[in-house]
Tab-separated table of C-alpha atoms in Angstrom:
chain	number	residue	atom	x	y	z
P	1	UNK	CA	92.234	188.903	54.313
P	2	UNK	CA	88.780	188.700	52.903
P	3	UNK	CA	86.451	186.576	54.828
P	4	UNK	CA	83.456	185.641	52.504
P	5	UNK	CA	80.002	183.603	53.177
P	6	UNK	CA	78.296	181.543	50.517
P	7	UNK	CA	75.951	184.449	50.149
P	8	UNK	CA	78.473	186.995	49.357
P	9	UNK	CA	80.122	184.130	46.663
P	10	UNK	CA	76.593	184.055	45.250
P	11	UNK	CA	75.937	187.549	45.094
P	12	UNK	CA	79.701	188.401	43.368
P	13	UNK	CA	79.779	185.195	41.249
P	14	UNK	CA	76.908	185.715	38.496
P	15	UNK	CA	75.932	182.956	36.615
P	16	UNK	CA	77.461	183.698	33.354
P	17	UNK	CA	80.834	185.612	34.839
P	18	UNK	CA	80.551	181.388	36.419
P	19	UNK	CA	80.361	179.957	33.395
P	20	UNK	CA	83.257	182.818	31.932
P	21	UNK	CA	85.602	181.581	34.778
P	22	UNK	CA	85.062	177.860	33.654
P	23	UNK	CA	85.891	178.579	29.850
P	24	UNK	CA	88.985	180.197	31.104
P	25	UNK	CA	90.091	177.073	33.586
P	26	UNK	CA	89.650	174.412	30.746
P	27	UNK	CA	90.994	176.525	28.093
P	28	UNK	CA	94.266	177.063	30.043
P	29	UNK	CA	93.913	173.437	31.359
P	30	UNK	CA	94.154	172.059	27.448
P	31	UNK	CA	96.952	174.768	26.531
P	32	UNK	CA	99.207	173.595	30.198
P	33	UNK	CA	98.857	177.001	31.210
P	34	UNK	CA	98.263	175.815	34.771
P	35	UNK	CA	99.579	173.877	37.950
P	36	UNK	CA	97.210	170.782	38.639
P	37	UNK	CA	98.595	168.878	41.650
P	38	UNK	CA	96.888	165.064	41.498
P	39	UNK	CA	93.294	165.430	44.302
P	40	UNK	CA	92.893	163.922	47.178
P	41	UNK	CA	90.073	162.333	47.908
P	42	UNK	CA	90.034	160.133	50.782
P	43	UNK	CA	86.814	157.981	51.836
P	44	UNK	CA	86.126	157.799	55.971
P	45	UNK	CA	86.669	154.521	57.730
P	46	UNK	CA	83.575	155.948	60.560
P	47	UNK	CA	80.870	156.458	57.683
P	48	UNK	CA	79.851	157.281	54.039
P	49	UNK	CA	81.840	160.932	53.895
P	50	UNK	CA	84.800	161.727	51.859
P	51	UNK	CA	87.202	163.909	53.065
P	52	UNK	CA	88.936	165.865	49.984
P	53	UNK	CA	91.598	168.703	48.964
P	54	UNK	CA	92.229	170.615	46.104
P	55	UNK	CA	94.752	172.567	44.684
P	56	UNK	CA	95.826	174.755	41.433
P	57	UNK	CA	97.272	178.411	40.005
P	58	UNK	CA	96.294	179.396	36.544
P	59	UNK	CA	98.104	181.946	34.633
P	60	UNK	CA	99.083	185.655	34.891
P	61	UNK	CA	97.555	187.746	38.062
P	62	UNK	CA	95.678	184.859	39.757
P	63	UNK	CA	97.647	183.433	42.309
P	64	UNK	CA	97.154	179.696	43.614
P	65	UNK	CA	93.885	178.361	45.658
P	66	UNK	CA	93.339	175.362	47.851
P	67	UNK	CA	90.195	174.079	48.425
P	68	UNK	CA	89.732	171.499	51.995
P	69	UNK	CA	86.289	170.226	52.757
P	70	UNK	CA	84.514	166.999	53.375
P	71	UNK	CA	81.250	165.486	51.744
P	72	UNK	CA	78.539	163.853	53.484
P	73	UNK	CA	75.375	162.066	52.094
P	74	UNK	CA	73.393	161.533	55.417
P	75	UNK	CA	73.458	165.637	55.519
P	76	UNK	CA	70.299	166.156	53.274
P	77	UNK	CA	68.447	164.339	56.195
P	78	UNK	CA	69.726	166.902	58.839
P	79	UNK	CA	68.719	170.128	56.582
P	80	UNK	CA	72.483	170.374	55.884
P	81	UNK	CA	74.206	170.720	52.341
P	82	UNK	CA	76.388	167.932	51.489
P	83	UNK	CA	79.246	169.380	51.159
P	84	UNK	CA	81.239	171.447	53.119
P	85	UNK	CA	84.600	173.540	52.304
P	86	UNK	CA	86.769	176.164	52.551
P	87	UNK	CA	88.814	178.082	49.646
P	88	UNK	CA	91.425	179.792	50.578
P	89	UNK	CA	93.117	182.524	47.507
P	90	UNK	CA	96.826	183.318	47.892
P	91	UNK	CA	98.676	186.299	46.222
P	92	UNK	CA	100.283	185.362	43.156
P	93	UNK	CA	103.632	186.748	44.216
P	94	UNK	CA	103.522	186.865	47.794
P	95	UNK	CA	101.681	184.081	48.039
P	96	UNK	CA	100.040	185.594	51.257
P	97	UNK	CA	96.032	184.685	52.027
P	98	UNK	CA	93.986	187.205	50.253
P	99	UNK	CA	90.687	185.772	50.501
P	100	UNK	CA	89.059	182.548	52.266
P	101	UNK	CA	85.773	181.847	50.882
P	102	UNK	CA	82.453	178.946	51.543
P	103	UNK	CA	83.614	176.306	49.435
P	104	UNK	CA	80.391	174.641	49.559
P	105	UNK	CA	79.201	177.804	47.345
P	106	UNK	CA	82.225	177.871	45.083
P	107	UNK	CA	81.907	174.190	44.566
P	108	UNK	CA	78.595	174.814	43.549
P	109	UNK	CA	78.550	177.340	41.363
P	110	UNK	CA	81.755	176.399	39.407
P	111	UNK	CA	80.472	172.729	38.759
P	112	UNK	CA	77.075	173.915	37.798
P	113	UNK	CA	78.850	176.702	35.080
P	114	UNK	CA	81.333	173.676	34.148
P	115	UNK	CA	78.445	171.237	32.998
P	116	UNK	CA	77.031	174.320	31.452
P	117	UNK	CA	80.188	174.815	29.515
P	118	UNK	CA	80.107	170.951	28.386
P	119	UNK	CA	76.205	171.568	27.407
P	120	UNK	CA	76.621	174.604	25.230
P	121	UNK	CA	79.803	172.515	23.388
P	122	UNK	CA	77.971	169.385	22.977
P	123	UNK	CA	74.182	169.600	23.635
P	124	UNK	CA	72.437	169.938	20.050
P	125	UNK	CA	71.628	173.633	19.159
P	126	UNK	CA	67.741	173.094	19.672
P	127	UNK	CA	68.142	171.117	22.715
P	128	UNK	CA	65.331	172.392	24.768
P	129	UNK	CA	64.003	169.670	26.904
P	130	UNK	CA	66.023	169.231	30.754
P	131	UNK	CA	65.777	166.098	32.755
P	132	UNK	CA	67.582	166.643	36.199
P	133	UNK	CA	68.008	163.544	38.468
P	134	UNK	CA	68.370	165.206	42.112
P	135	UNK	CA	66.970	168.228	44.198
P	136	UNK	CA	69.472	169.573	45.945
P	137	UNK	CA	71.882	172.641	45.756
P	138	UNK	CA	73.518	171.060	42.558
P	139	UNK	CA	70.004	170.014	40.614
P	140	UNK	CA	69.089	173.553	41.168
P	141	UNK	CA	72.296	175.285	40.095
P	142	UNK	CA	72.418	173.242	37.341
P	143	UNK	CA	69.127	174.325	35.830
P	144	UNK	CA	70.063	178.029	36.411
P	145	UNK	CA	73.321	177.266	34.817
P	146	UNK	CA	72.053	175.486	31.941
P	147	UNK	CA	69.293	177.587	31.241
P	148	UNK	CA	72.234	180.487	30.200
P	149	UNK	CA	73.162	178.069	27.518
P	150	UNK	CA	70.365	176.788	25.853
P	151	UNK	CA	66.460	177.608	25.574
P	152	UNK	CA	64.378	175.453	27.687
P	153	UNK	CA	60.863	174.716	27.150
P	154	UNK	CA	60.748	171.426	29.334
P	155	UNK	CA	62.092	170.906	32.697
P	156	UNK	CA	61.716	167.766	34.518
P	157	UNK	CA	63.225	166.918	38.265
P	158	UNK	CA	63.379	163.464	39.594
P	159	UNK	CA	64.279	162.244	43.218
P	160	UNK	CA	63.684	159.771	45.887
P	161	UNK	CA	63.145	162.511	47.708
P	162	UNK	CA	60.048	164.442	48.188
P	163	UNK	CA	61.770	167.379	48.153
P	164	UNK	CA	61.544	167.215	44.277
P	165	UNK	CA	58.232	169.096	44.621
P	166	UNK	CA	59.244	171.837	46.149
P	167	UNK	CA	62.224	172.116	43.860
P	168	UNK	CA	60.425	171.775	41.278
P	169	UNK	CA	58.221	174.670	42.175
P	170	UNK	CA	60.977	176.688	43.097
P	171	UNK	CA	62.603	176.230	39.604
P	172	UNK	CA	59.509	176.689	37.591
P	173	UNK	CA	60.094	173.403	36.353
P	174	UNK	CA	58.122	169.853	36.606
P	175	UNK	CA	58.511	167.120	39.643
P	176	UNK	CA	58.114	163.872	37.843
P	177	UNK	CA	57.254	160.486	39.313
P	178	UNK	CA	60.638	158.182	38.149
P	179	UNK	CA	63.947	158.661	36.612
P	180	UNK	CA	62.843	157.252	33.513
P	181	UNK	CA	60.034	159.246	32.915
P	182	UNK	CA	62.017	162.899	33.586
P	183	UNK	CA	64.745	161.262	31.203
P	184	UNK	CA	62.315	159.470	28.484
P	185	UNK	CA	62.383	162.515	25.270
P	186	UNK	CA	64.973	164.630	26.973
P	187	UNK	CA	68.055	166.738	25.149
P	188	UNK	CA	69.958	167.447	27.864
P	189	UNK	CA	69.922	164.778	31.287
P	190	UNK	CA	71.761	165.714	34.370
P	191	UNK	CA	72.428	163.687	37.387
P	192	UNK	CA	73.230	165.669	40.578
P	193	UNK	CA	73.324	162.659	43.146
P	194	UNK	CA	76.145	160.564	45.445
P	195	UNK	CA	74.648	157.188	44.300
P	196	UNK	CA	76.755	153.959	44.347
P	197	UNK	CA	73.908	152.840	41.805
P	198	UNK	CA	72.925	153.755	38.136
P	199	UNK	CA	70.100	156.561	38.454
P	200	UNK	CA	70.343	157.228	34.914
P	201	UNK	CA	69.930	154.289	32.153
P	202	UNK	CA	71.213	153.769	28.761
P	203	UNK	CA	68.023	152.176	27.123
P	204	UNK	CA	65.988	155.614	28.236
P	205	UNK	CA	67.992	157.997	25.866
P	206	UNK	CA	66.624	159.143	22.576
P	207	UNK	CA	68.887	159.503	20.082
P	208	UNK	CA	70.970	162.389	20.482
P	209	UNK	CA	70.700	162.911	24.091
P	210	UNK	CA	73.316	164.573	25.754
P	211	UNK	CA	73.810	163.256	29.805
P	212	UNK	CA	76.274	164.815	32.446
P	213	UNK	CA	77.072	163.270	35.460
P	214	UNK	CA	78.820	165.196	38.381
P	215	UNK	CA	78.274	162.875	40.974
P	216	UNK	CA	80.711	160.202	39.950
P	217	UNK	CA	83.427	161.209	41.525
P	218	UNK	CA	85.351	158.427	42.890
P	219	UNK	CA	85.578	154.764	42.153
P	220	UNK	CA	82.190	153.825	43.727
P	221	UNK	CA	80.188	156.156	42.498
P	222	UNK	CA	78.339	155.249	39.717
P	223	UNK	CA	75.213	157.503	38.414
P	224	UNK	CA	75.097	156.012	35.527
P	225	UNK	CA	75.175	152.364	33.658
P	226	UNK	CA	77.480	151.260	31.479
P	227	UNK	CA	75.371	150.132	28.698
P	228	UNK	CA	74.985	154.216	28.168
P	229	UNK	CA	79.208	155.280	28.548
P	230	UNK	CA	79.683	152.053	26.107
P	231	UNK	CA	76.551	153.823	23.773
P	232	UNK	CA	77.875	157.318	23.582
P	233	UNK	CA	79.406	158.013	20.542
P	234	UNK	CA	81.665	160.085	22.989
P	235	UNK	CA	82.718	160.044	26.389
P	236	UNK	CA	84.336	163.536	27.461
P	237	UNK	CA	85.536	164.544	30.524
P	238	UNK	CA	87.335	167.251	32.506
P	239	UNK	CA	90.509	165.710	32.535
P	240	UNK	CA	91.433	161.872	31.356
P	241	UNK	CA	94.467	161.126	33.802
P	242	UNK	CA	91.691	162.255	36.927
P	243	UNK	CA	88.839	160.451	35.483
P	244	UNK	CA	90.649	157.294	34.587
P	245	UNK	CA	91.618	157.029	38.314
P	246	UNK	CA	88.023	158.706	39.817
P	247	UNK	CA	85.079	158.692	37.355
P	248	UNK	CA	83.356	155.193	38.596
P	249	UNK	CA	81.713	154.720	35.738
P	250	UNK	CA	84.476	154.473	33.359
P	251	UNK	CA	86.373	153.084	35.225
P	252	UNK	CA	87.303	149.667	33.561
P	253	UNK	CA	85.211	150.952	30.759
P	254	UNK	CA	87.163	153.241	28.728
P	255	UNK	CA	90.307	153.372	28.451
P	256	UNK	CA	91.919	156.595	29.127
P	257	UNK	CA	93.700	156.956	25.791
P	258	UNK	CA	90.028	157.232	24.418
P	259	UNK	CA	88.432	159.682	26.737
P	260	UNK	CA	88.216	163.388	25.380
P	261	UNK	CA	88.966	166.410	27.193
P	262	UNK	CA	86.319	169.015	27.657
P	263	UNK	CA	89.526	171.672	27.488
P	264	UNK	CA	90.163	170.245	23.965
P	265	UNK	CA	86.918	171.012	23.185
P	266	UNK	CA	86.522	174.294	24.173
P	267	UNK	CA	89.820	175.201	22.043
P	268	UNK	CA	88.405	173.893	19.244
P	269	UNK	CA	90.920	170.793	18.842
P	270	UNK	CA	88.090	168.170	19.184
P	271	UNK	CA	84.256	168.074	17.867
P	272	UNK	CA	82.897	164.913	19.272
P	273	UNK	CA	79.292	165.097	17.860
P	274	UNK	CA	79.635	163.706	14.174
P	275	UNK	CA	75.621	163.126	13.909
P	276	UNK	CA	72.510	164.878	15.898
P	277	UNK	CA	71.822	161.482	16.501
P	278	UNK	CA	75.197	161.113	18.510
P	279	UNK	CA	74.707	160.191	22.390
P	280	UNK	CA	77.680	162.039	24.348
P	281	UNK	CA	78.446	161.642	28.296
P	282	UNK	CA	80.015	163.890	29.835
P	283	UNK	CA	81.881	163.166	33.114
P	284	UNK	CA	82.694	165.693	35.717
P	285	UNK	CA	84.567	164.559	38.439
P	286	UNK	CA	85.733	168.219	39.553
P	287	UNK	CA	89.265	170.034	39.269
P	288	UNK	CA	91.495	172.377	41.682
P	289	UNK	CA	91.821	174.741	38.304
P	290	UNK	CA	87.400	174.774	38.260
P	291	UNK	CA	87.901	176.347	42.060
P	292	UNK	CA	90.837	178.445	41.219
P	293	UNK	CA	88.929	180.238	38.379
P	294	UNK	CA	85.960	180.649	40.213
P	295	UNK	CA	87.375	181.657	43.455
P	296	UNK	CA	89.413	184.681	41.749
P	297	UNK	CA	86.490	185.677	40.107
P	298	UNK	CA	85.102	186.477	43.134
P	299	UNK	CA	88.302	188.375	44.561
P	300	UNK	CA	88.140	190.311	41.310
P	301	UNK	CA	84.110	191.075	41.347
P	302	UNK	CA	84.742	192.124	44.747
P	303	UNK	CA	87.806	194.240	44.051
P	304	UNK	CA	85.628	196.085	41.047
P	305	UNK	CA	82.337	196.589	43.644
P	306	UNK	CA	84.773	198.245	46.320
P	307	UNK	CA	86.066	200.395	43.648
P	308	UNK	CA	82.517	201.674	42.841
């Protein structure tokens, strides 16, 4: 069995082979080419973590994967990552272990190349200007990720945290001094926290402003208000029937018969921007199938560099 660290996921995972493997999950997702057992995703009764587990198998030669980790907000504070995980690849007919994997990188990588996914579908063609609320592993991801996808001339970063600078400098991109001023103008907004509390605000969009959120997760997180999910022309979302029971802020908002698939989208059957004026939010809450595309990626990028 393959043993791999976040570096070697990094190195075999390229950003656009990421955001390849993410097509393919929500394309097969929409068409029910795939096993999607419900998530769980179970808050501590000791602190703020979450404990969590994922599961799916796609189609054809890529056997099932299972994903185990935990997330934890106080970790930034330590020097630590978040989150924490381990993917584990079985053999599609054996079902043996083939490869076990950092899930912390997987989870990274795949989310970042989902959003960009959602961006390139929905973001207006000359969107150019990036607002990023966070500085962690999943602001900067998400830049590199959404930079495959569309042309940027502008990018802002916003966070409590002083770290912004440096990630800012890092990125080649612009450490701003509030939320509302990286999201004031901007195309494309993208909120990469674990708030409980609206970081990002309806009344700062401009009109045709495209904002993903993969931070609300679960029930009590909400990154965003609900004056902007009830503005958005459209409200799409990696799957309805996990969103309607995860996705804080819609939640009570939306109902699920009204929230659009991002698979749909990618197969063509739905085209939620009528205008360029249109406001869409997109909510990732994160799927088993995301992980299982990603993580055989990397068993098959491997498999091709061994062959060299």
């Amino acid at each position: 069995m393959l043993f791999l660290s976040a570096a070697e996921v990094e190195s075999l995972l390229a950003p656009d082979a990421a955001i390849a493997s993410q097509r393919r999950a929500f394309a097969e997702l929409a068409g029910g080419a795939v096993d999607l057992p419900h998530k769980i995703m179970h808050p501590s009764g000791f602190d703020d973590s979450v404990m969590f587990c994922y599961a799916a198998r796609m189609s054809g030669d890529t056997g099932a994967v299972a994903k185990v980790g935990s997330i934890n907000p106080g970790n930034p504070a330590r020097g630590l990552a978040s989150i924490h995980a381990l993917v584990i690849a079985f053999d599609p007919v054996t079902g043996q272990p083939v490869a076990a994997m950092d899930g912390g990188a997987v989870t990274t990588l795949r989310t970042a190349a989902g959003s960009a996914v959602a961006v390139d579908l929905l973001a207006v063609p000359a969107a150019s200007v990036l607002a990023v609320i966070g500085s962690g592993v999943q602001a900067k991801a998400h830049v590199r990720a959404v930079s495959r996808v569309r042309k940027l001339a502008d990018v802002r970063i916003w966070s409590p945290s002083d770290r912004r600078v440096q990630t800012a400098a890092e990125l080649g991109a612009r450490a701003v001094d509030s939320a509302e001023e990286a999201v004031a103008g901007a195309d494309i907004v993208v909120a990469c926290t674990l708030s409980r509390e609206p970081v990002v605000r309806g009344a700062w969009l401009s009109p045709g402003a495209m904002v993903v959120s993969v931070g609300s997760f679960e029930p009590t997180r909400r990154e965003v208000d609900e004056d902007l999910v009830r503005r958005a022309a459209a409200v799409v979302v990696d799957d309805p029937e996990t969103a309607a029971g995860h996705a804080g802020p819609i939640i009570g908002v939306v109902p699920k018969a009204d929230l659009i698939a991002l698979g749909a989208v990618v197969t063509g059957l739905r085209s939620p921007r009528t205008s360029p004026d249109d406001v869409i939010f997109y909510n990732s809450t994160g799927l088993g199938i995301q992980d299982a595309a990603a993580a055989w990626a990397v068993v098959n990028a491997h498999a091709a560099r061994a062959a060299e």
